[in-house]
Amino acid sequence: MTKRRSESLRDTLEECIAVGEFVPGHHLDETELATRFGVSRTPIREALIQLASEGLVEIRPRRGAVVAEIGPARLVEMFEVMAELEAMCARLAARRMSDTEHAALTAAHLACEDSCQARDPDAYYLRNEHFHSLIYAGSHNQFLAEEAQRLHRRLRPYRRLQLRVRDRVATSFGEHEAIVAALRAGEADRSARLARDHVLVQGQRFADLIASLSLLQETA
């Protein structure tokens, strides 16, 4: 029971980090969190240890747990790796996805369209996550899918932050459109290239991300 509770709390705290409620550098006080969620400090401590193993939280001497902070250079490196993992998933998915999986991906894409038209970046962010998870699963390589999902989770706050940049949601949806078409056509190399470009942070997108990070730090 305690293990299930700590895992549930881990998911809740991870979501708070992903949506920006707990920003990088935020101190995660065990007593305050225990009071907030109506539990003892033990499952809170276990949840924080789990988040630390994922890289989302740092446990520092005399300060306790804080939301991890990532410098711009390190962040770009992580996005580079994420882009390659996405490309690998897309390349395999183009060859291996079933008709049922294509139908599910199309449905997820249309759900993203609803959020795009509503100009709701938060709703789009959640549906965008589902869209990408279907491509990971469609690779039919469980190890690859798990690694992609792990890094995706680590980058969640920053991927969400990008969607708040002007016109990024509409651009992202257009990129999804091309990826879906390439996957359905079974074009492995094109699917990989489109998926990689969709995630890479360079040029203007790099400048936008750095500007967003500066705003995020000001609210910390």
PDB file of C-alpha atoms in Angstrom:
ATOM      1  CA  MET A   1       0.000   0.000   0.000  1.00  0.00           C
ATOM      2  CA  THR A   2       2.823   2.400   0.911  1.00  0.00           C
ATOM      3  CA  LYS A   3       4.598   1.606  -2.364  1.00  0.00           C
ATOM      4  CA  ARG A   4       1.463   2.272  -4.410  1.00  0.00           C
ATOM      5  CA  ARG A   5       0.913   5.512  -2.503  1.00  0.00           C
ATOM      6  CA  SER A   6       4.468   6.693  -3.137  1.00  0.00           C
ATOM      7  CA  GLU A   7       4.148   5.853  -6.849  1.00  0.00           C
ATOM      8  CA  SER A   8       0.879   7.794  -7.041  1.00  0.00           C
ATOM      9  CA  LEU A   9       2.509  10.745  -5.293  1.00  0.00           C
ATOM     10  CA  ARG A  10       5.472  10.532  -7.656  1.00  0.00           C
ATOM     11  CA  ASP A  11       3.107  10.838 -10.626  1.00  0.00           C
ATOM     12  CA  THR A  12       1.302  13.775  -8.990  1.00  0.00           C
ATOM     13  CA  LEU A  13       4.527  15.613  -8.174  1.00  0.00           C
ATOM     14  CA  GLU A  14       5.888  14.923 -11.647  1.00  0.00           C
ATOM     15  CA  GLU A  15       2.767  16.483 -13.125  1.00  0.00           C
ATOM     16  CA  CYS A  16       3.170  19.547 -10.889  1.00  0.00           C
ATOM     17  CA  ILE A  17       6.717  19.927 -12.209  1.00  0.00           C
ATOM     18  CA  ALA A  18       5.660  19.349 -15.826  1.00  0.00           C
ATOM     19  CA  VAL A  19       2.926  21.985 -15.769  1.00  0.00           C
ATOM     20  CA  GLY A  20       5.135  24.565 -14.079  1.00  0.00           C
ATOM     21  CA  GLU A  21       3.521  24.615 -10.640  1.00  0.00           C
ATOM     22  CA  PHE A  22       6.891  23.626  -9.202  1.00  0.00           C
ATOM     23  CA  VAL A  23       9.510  25.456 -11.255  1.00  0.00           C
ATOM     24  CA  PRO A  24      13.255  24.635 -11.477  1.00  0.00           C
ATOM     25  CA  GLY A  25      14.950  25.442  -8.172  1.00  0.00           C
ATOM     26  CA  HIS A  26      11.699  25.166  -6.178  1.00  0.00           C
ATOM     27  CA  HIS A  27      12.238  23.663  -2.721  1.00  0.00           C
ATOM     28  CA  LEU A  28      10.044  20.602  -2.157  1.00  0.00           C
ATOM     29  CA  ASP A  29       9.424  20.609   1.582  1.00  0.00           C
ATOM     30  CA  GLU A  30       8.434  17.146   2.811  1.00  0.00           C
ATOM     31  CA  THR A  31       6.267  18.463   5.660  1.00  0.00           C
ATOM     32  CA  GLU A  32       4.374  20.893   3.426  1.00  0.00           C
ATOM     33  CA  LEU A  33       3.800  18.217   0.787  1.00  0.00           C
ATOM     34  CA  ALA A  34       2.662  15.698   3.388  1.00  0.00           C
ATOM     35  CA  THR A  35       0.125  18.197   4.718  1.00  0.00           C
ATOM     36  CA  ARG A  36      -1.046  19.115   1.224  1.00  0.00           C
ATOM     37  CA  PHE A  37      -1.667  15.517   0.176  1.00  0.00           C
ATOM     38  CA  GLY A  38      -2.827  14.212   3.555  1.00  0.00           C
ATOM     39  CA  VAL A  39      -0.125  11.596   3.972  1.00  0.00           C
ATOM     40  CA  SER A  40       2.878  10.962   6.196  1.00  0.00           C
ATOM     41  CA  ARG A  41       6.354  12.104   5.210  1.00  0.00           C
ATOM     42  CA  THR A  42       7.464   8.543   4.391  1.00  0.00           C
ATOM     43  CA  PRO A  43       5.646   8.141   1.032  1.00  0.00           C
ATOM     44  CA  ILE A  44       6.565  11.745   0.169  1.00  0.00           C
ATOM     45  CA  ARG A  45      10.239  10.973   0.803  1.00  0.00           C
ATOM     46  CA  GLU A  46      10.004   7.787  -1.296  1.00  0.00           C
ATOM     47  CA  ALA A  47       8.321   9.698  -4.135  1.00  0.00           C
ATOM     48  CA  LEU A  48      11.062  12.330  -4.078  1.00  0.00           C
ATOM     49  CA  ILE A  49      13.746   9.636  -4.211  1.00  0.00           C
ATOM     50  CA  GLN A  50      12.013   8.139  -7.264  1.00  0.00           C
ATOM     51  CA  LEU A  51      11.887  11.551  -8.943  1.00  0.00           C
ATOM     52  CA  ALA A  52      15.570  12.061  -8.123  1.00  0.00           C
ATOM     53  CA  SER A  53      16.383   8.786  -9.900  1.00  0.00           C
ATOM     54  CA  GLU A  54      14.588  10.158 -12.977  1.00  0.00           C
ATOM     55  CA  GLY A  55      16.566  13.405 -12.824  1.00  0.00           C
ATOM     56  CA  LEU A  56      13.546  15.607 -12.152  1.00  0.00           C
ATOM     57  CA  VAL A  57      14.537  16.345  -8.554  1.00  0.00           C
ATOM     58  CA  GLU A  58      17.882  16.913  -6.844  1.00  0.00           C
ATOM     59  CA  ILE A  59      18.350  15.980  -3.189  1.00  0.00           C
ATOM     60  CA  ARG A  60      20.913  18.372  -1.734  1.00  0.00           C
ATOM     61  CA  PRO A  61      22.667  18.263   1.667  1.00  0.00           C
ATOM     62  CA  ARG A  62      21.064  20.600   4.222  1.00  0.00           C
ATOM     63  CA  ARG A  63      18.566  21.866   1.655  1.00  0.00           C
ATOM     64  CA  GLY A  64      16.579  18.757   0.923  1.00  0.00           C
ATOM     65  CA  ALA A  65      14.802  18.169  -2.374  1.00  0.00           C
ATOM     66  CA  VAL A  66      14.571  20.809  -5.087  1.00  0.00           C
ATOM     67  CA  VAL A  67      13.266  20.695  -8.630  1.00  0.00           C
ATOM     68  CA  ALA A  68      16.244  20.077 -10.897  1.00  0.00           C
ATOM     69  CA  GLU A  69      17.662  22.977 -12.861  1.00  0.00           C
ATOM     70  CA  ILE A  70      19.178  22.363 -16.298  1.00  0.00           C
ATOM     71  CA  GLY A  71      21.519  24.825 -17.973  1.00  0.00           C
ATOM     72  CA  PRO A  72      20.903  25.844 -21.605  1.00  0.00           C
ATOM     73  CA  ALA A  73      23.856  23.890 -23.004  1.00  0.00           C
ATOM     74  CA  ARG A  74      22.853  20.697 -21.199  1.00  0.00           C
ATOM     75  CA  LEU A  75      19.239  21.176 -22.248  1.00  0.00           C
ATOM     76  CA  VAL A  76      20.180  21.430 -25.912  1.00  0.00           C
ATOM     77  CA  GLU A  77      22.251  18.247 -25.578  1.00  0.00           C
ATOM     78  CA  MET A  78      19.251  16.447 -24.118  1.00  0.00           C
ATOM     79  CA  PHE A  79      17.003  17.656 -26.929  1.00  0.00           C
ATOM     80  CA  GLU A  80      19.580  16.411 -29.447  1.00  0.00           C
ATOM     81  CA  VAL A  81      19.409  12.925 -27.939  1.00  0.00           C
ATOM     82  CA  MET A  82      15.614  13.138 -27.742  1.00  0.00           C
ATOM     83  CA  ALA A  83      15.481  14.024 -31.429  1.00  0.00           C
ATOM     84  CA  GLU A  84      17.515  10.945 -32.343  1.00  0.00           C
ATOM     85  CA  LEU A  85      15.345   8.687 -30.197  1.00  0.00           C
ATOM     86  CA  GLU A  86      12.226  10.141 -31.823  1.00  0.00           C
ATOM     87  CA  ALA A  87      13.760   9.558 -35.249  1.00  0.00           C
ATOM     88  CA  MET A  88      14.568   5.935 -34.420  1.00  0.00           C
ATOM     89  CA  CYS A  89      11.047   5.330 -33.160  1.00  0.00           C
ATOM     90  CA  ALA A  90       9.523   6.923 -36.258  1.00  0.00           C
ATOM     91  CA  ARG A  91      11.767   4.964 -38.635  1.00  0.00           C
ATOM     92  CA  LEU A  92      10.731   1.652 -37.075  1.00  0.00           C
ATOM     93  CA  ALA A  93       7.099   2.702 -36.697  1.00  0.00           C
ATOM     94  CA  ALA A  94       6.897   3.464 -40.422  1.00  0.00           C
ATOM     95  CA  ARG A  95       7.715  -0.179 -41.069  1.00  0.00           C
ATOM     96  CA  ARG A  96       5.894  -1.829 -38.182  1.00  0.00           C
ATOM     97  CA  MET A  97       2.707   0.037 -37.243  1.00  0.00           C
ATOM     98  CA  SER A  98      -0.509  -1.886 -37.842  1.00  0.00           C
ATOM     99  CA  ASP A  99      -3.687  -0.469 -39.362  1.00  0.00           C
ATOM    100  CA  THR A 100      -5.175  -0.311 -35.867  1.00  0.00           C
ATOM    101  CA  GLU A 101      -2.189   1.654 -34.608  1.00  0.00           C
ATOM    102  CA  HIS A 102      -2.400   4.020 -37.584  1.00  0.00           C
ATOM    103  CA  ALA A 103      -6.062   4.621 -36.754  1.00  0.00           C
ATOM    104  CA  ALA A 104      -5.191   5.400 -33.120  1.00  0.00           C
ATOM    105  CA  LEU A 105      -2.449   7.802 -34.212  1.00  0.00           C
ATOM    106  CA  THR A 106      -4.821   9.584 -36.586  1.00  0.00           C
ATOM    107  CA  ALA A 107      -7.378   9.931 -33.783  1.00  0.00           C
ATOM    108  CA  ALA A 108      -4.698  11.380 -31.492  1.00  0.00           C
ATOM    109  CA  HIS A 109      -3.681  13.777 -34.248  1.00  0.00           C
ATOM    110  CA  LEU A 110      -7.276  14.983 -34.671  1.00  0.00           C
ATOM    111  CA  ALA A 111      -7.520  15.501 -30.897  1.00  0.00           C
ATOM    112  CA  CYS A 112      -4.422  17.706 -31.144  1.00  0.00           C
ATOM    113  CA  GLU A 113      -6.159  19.642 -33.899  1.00  0.00           C
ATOM    114  CA  ASP A 114      -9.079  20.436 -31.589  1.00  0.00           C
ATOM    115  CA  SER A 115      -6.699  21.898 -29.000  1.00  0.00           C
ATOM    116  CA  CYS A 116      -4.794  23.767 -31.694  1.00  0.00           C
ATOM    117  CA  GLN A 117      -7.954  25.403 -33.008  1.00  0.00           C
ATOM    118  CA  ALA A 118      -9.005  26.250 -29.467  1.00  0.00           C
ATOM    119  CA  ARG A 119      -5.569  27.864 -28.947  1.00  0.00           C
ATOM    120  CA  ASP A 120      -5.198  25.926 -25.724  1.00  0.00           C
ATOM    121  CA  PRO A 121      -1.470  25.080 -25.292  1.00  0.00           C
ATOM    122  CA  ASP A 122      -2.045  23.148 -22.057  1.00  0.00           C
ATOM    123  CA  ALA A 123      -4.629  20.823 -23.606  1.00  0.00           C
ATOM    124  CA  TYR A 124      -2.458  20.493 -26.696  1.00  0.00           C
ATOM    125  CA  TYR A 125       0.516  19.577 -24.529  1.00  0.00           C
ATOM    126  CA  LEU A 126      -1.350  16.634 -22.979  1.00  0.00           C
ATOM    127  CA  ARG A 127      -2.651  15.380 -26.318  1.00  0.00           C
ATOM    128  CA  ASN A 128       0.751  15.911 -27.891  1.00  0.00           C
ATOM    129  CA  GLU A 129       2.249  13.583 -25.280  1.00  0.00           C
ATOM    130  CA  HIS A 130      -0.236  10.873 -26.220  1.00  0.00           C
ATOM    131  CA  PHE A 131       0.547  11.389 -29.916  1.00  0.00           C
ATOM    132  CA  HIS A 132       4.260  10.823 -29.337  1.00  0.00           C
ATOM    133  CA  SER A 133       3.697   7.840 -27.040  1.00  0.00           C
ATOM    134  CA  LEU A 134       1.796   6.085 -29.844  1.00  0.00           C
ATOM    135  CA  ILE A 135       4.784   6.493 -32.166  1.00  0.00           C
ATOM    136  CA  TYR A 136       7.115   5.103 -29.495  1.00  0.00           C
ATOM    137  CA  ALA A 137       4.830   2.093 -29.048  1.00  0.00           C
ATOM    138  CA  GLY A 138       4.502   1.763 -32.816  1.00  0.00           C
ATOM    139  CA  SER A 139       8.229   1.088 -33.084  1.00  0.00           C
ATOM    140  CA  HIS A 140       7.547  -2.343 -31.547  1.00  0.00           C
ATOM    141  CA  ASN A 141      10.905  -2.077 -29.817  1.00  0.00           C
ATOM    142  CA  GLN A 142      10.115  -2.036 -26.123  1.00  0.00           C
ATOM    143  CA  PHE A 143      13.582  -1.044 -24.966  1.00  0.00           C
ATOM    144  CA  LEU A 144      13.687   1.891 -27.384  1.00  0.00           C
ATOM    145  CA  ALA A 145      10.165   2.962 -26.436  1.00  0.00           C
ATOM    146  CA  GLU A 146      11.056   2.889 -22.730  1.00  0.00           C
ATOM    147  CA  GLU A 147      14.200   4.977 -23.271  1.00  0.00           C
ATOM    148  CA  ALA A 148      12.308   7.498 -25.408  1.00  0.00           C
ATOM    149  CA  GLN A 149       9.555   7.737 -22.824  1.00  0.00           C
ATOM    150  CA  ARG A 150      12.079   8.170 -20.010  1.00  0.00           C
ATOM    151  CA  LEU A 151      13.831  11.122 -21.652  1.00  0.00           C
ATOM    152  CA  HIS A 152      10.505  12.542 -22.798  1.00  0.00           C
ATOM    153  CA  ARG A 153       9.382  12.587 -19.155  1.00  0.00           C
ATOM    154  CA  ARG A 154      12.625  14.304 -18.156  1.00  0.00           C
ATOM    155  CA  LEU A 155      12.029  17.028 -20.737  1.00  0.00           C
ATOM    156  CA  ARG A 156       8.320  17.455 -20.073  1.00  0.00           C
ATOM    157  CA  PRO A 157       8.540  20.898 -18.403  1.00  0.00           C
ATOM    158  CA  TYR A 158      10.633  22.259 -21.262  1.00  0.00           C
ATOM    159  CA  ARG A 159       8.606  20.686 -24.084  1.00  0.00           C
ATOM    160  CA  ARG A 160       5.524  22.211 -22.516  1.00  0.00           C
ATOM    161  CA  LEU A 161       7.286  25.557 -22.176  1.00  0.00           C
ATOM    162  CA  GLN A 162       8.044  25.591 -25.902  1.00  0.00           C
ATOM    163  CA  LEU A 163       4.351  25.363 -26.713  1.00  0.00           C
ATOM    164  CA  ARG A 164       3.800  28.755 -25.085  1.00  0.00           C
ATOM    165  CA  VAL A 165       5.955  30.433 -27.695  1.00  0.00           C
ATOM    166  CA  ARG A 166       3.825  32.320 -30.201  1.00  0.00           C
ATOM    167  CA  ASP A 167       2.581  30.140 -33.092  1.00  0.00           C
ATOM    168  CA  ARG A 168       4.462  27.071 -31.822  1.00  0.00           C
ATOM    169  CA  VAL A 169       1.266  25.029 -31.298  1.00  0.00           C
ATOM    170  CA  ALA A 170       0.132  25.621 -34.888  1.00  0.00           C
ATOM    171  CA  THR A 171       3.623  24.839 -36.172  1.00  0.00           C
ATOM    172  CA  SER A 172       3.793  21.682 -34.081  1.00  0.00           C
ATOM    173  CA  PHE A 173       0.454  20.498 -35.419  1.00  0.00           C
ATOM    174  CA  GLY A 174       1.603  21.071 -38.992  1.00  0.00           C
ATOM    175  CA  GLU A 175       4.711  19.002 -38.269  1.00  0.00           C
ATOM    176  CA  HIS A 176       2.513  16.253 -36.833  1.00  0.00           C
ATOM    177  CA  GLU A 177       0.490  16.272 -40.046  1.00  0.00           C
ATOM    178  CA  ALA A 178       3.588  15.570 -42.114  1.00  0.00           C
ATOM    179  CA  ILE A 179       4.788  12.872 -39.709  1.00  0.00           C
ATOM    180  CA  VAL A 180       1.428  11.060 -39.811  1.00  0.00           C
ATOM    181  CA  ALA A 181       1.424  11.128 -43.623  1.00  0.00           C
ATOM    182  CA  ALA A 182       4.962   9.726 -43.807  1.00  0.00           C
ATOM    183  CA  LEU A 183       4.198   6.992 -41.282  1.00  0.00           C
ATOM    184  CA  ARG A 184       1.030   5.940 -43.085  1.00  0.00           C
ATOM    185  CA  ALA A 185       2.952   5.828 -46.361  1.00  0.00           C
ATOM    186  CA  GLY A 186       5.585   3.607 -44.762  1.00  0.00           C
ATOM    187  CA  GLU A 187       8.360   6.086 -45.620  1.00  0.00           C
ATOM    188  CA  ALA A 188      10.904   5.181 -42.961  1.00  0.00           C
ATOM    189  CA  ASP A 189      13.666   7.670 -43.767  1.00  0.00           C
ATOM    190  CA  ARG A 190      11.266  10.578 -44.254  1.00  0.00           C
ATOM    191  CA  SER A 191       9.425   9.714 -41.033  1.00  0.00           C
ATOM    192  CA  ALA A 192      12.732   9.716 -39.158  1.00  0.00           C
ATOM    193  CA  ARG A 193      13.842  13.046 -40.628  1.00  0.00           C
ATOM    194  CA  LEU A 194      10.525  14.730 -39.858  1.00  0.00           C
ATOM    195  CA  ALA A 195      10.434  13.369 -36.307  1.00  0.00           C
ATOM    196  CA  ARG A 196      14.011  14.511 -35.690  1.00  0.00           C
ATOM    197  CA  ASP A 197      13.363  18.020 -37.008  1.00  0.00           C
ATOM    198  CA  HIS A 198      10.176  18.217 -34.942  1.00  0.00           C
ATOM    199  CA  VAL A 199      12.159  17.902 -31.707  1.00  0.00           C
ATOM    200  CA  LEU A 200      15.516  19.549 -32.472  1.00  0.00           C
ATOM    201  CA  VAL A 201      16.053  22.907 -30.788  1.00  0.00           C
ATOM    202  CA  GLN A 202      18.105  25.168 -33.030  1.00  0.00           C
ATOM    203  CA  GLY A 203      17.993  28.579 -34.674  1.00  0.00           C
ATOM    204  CA  GLN A 204      15.010  30.677 -33.659  1.00  0.00           C
ATOM    205  CA  ARG A 205      13.567  27.860 -31.577  1.00  0.00           C
ATOM    206  CA  PHE A 206      16.744  27.859 -29.478  1.00  0.00           C
ATOM    207  CA  ALA A 207      16.449  31.613 -28.933  1.00  0.00           C
ATOM    208  CA  ASP A 208      12.783  31.237 -27.989  1.00  0.00           C
ATOM    209  CA  LEU A 209      13.568  28.456 -25.533  1.00  0.00           C
ATOM    210  CA  ILE A 210      16.329  30.456 -23.836  1.00  0.00           C
ATOM    211  CA  ALA A 211      14.007  33.459 -23.548  1.00  0.00           C
ATOM    212  CA  SER A 212      11.329  31.217 -22.037  1.00  0.00           C
ATOM    213  CA  LEU A 213      13.825  29.795 -19.563  1.00  0.00           C
ATOM    214  CA  SER A 214      14.720  33.318 -18.452  1.00  0.00           C
ATOM    215  CA  LEU A 215      11.063  34.084 -17.770  1.00  0.00           C
ATOM    216  CA  LEU A 216      10.698  30.807 -15.890  1.00  0.00           C
ATOM    217  CA  GLN A 217      13.684  31.603 -13.673  1.00  0.00           C
ATOM    218  CA  GLU A 218      12.222  35.007 -12.846  1.00  0.00           C
ATOM    219  CA  THR A 219       9.126  33.319 -11.395  1.00  0.00           C
ATOM    220  CA  ALA A 220      11.113  30.807  -9.363  1.00  0.00           C
TER     221      ALA A 220
END
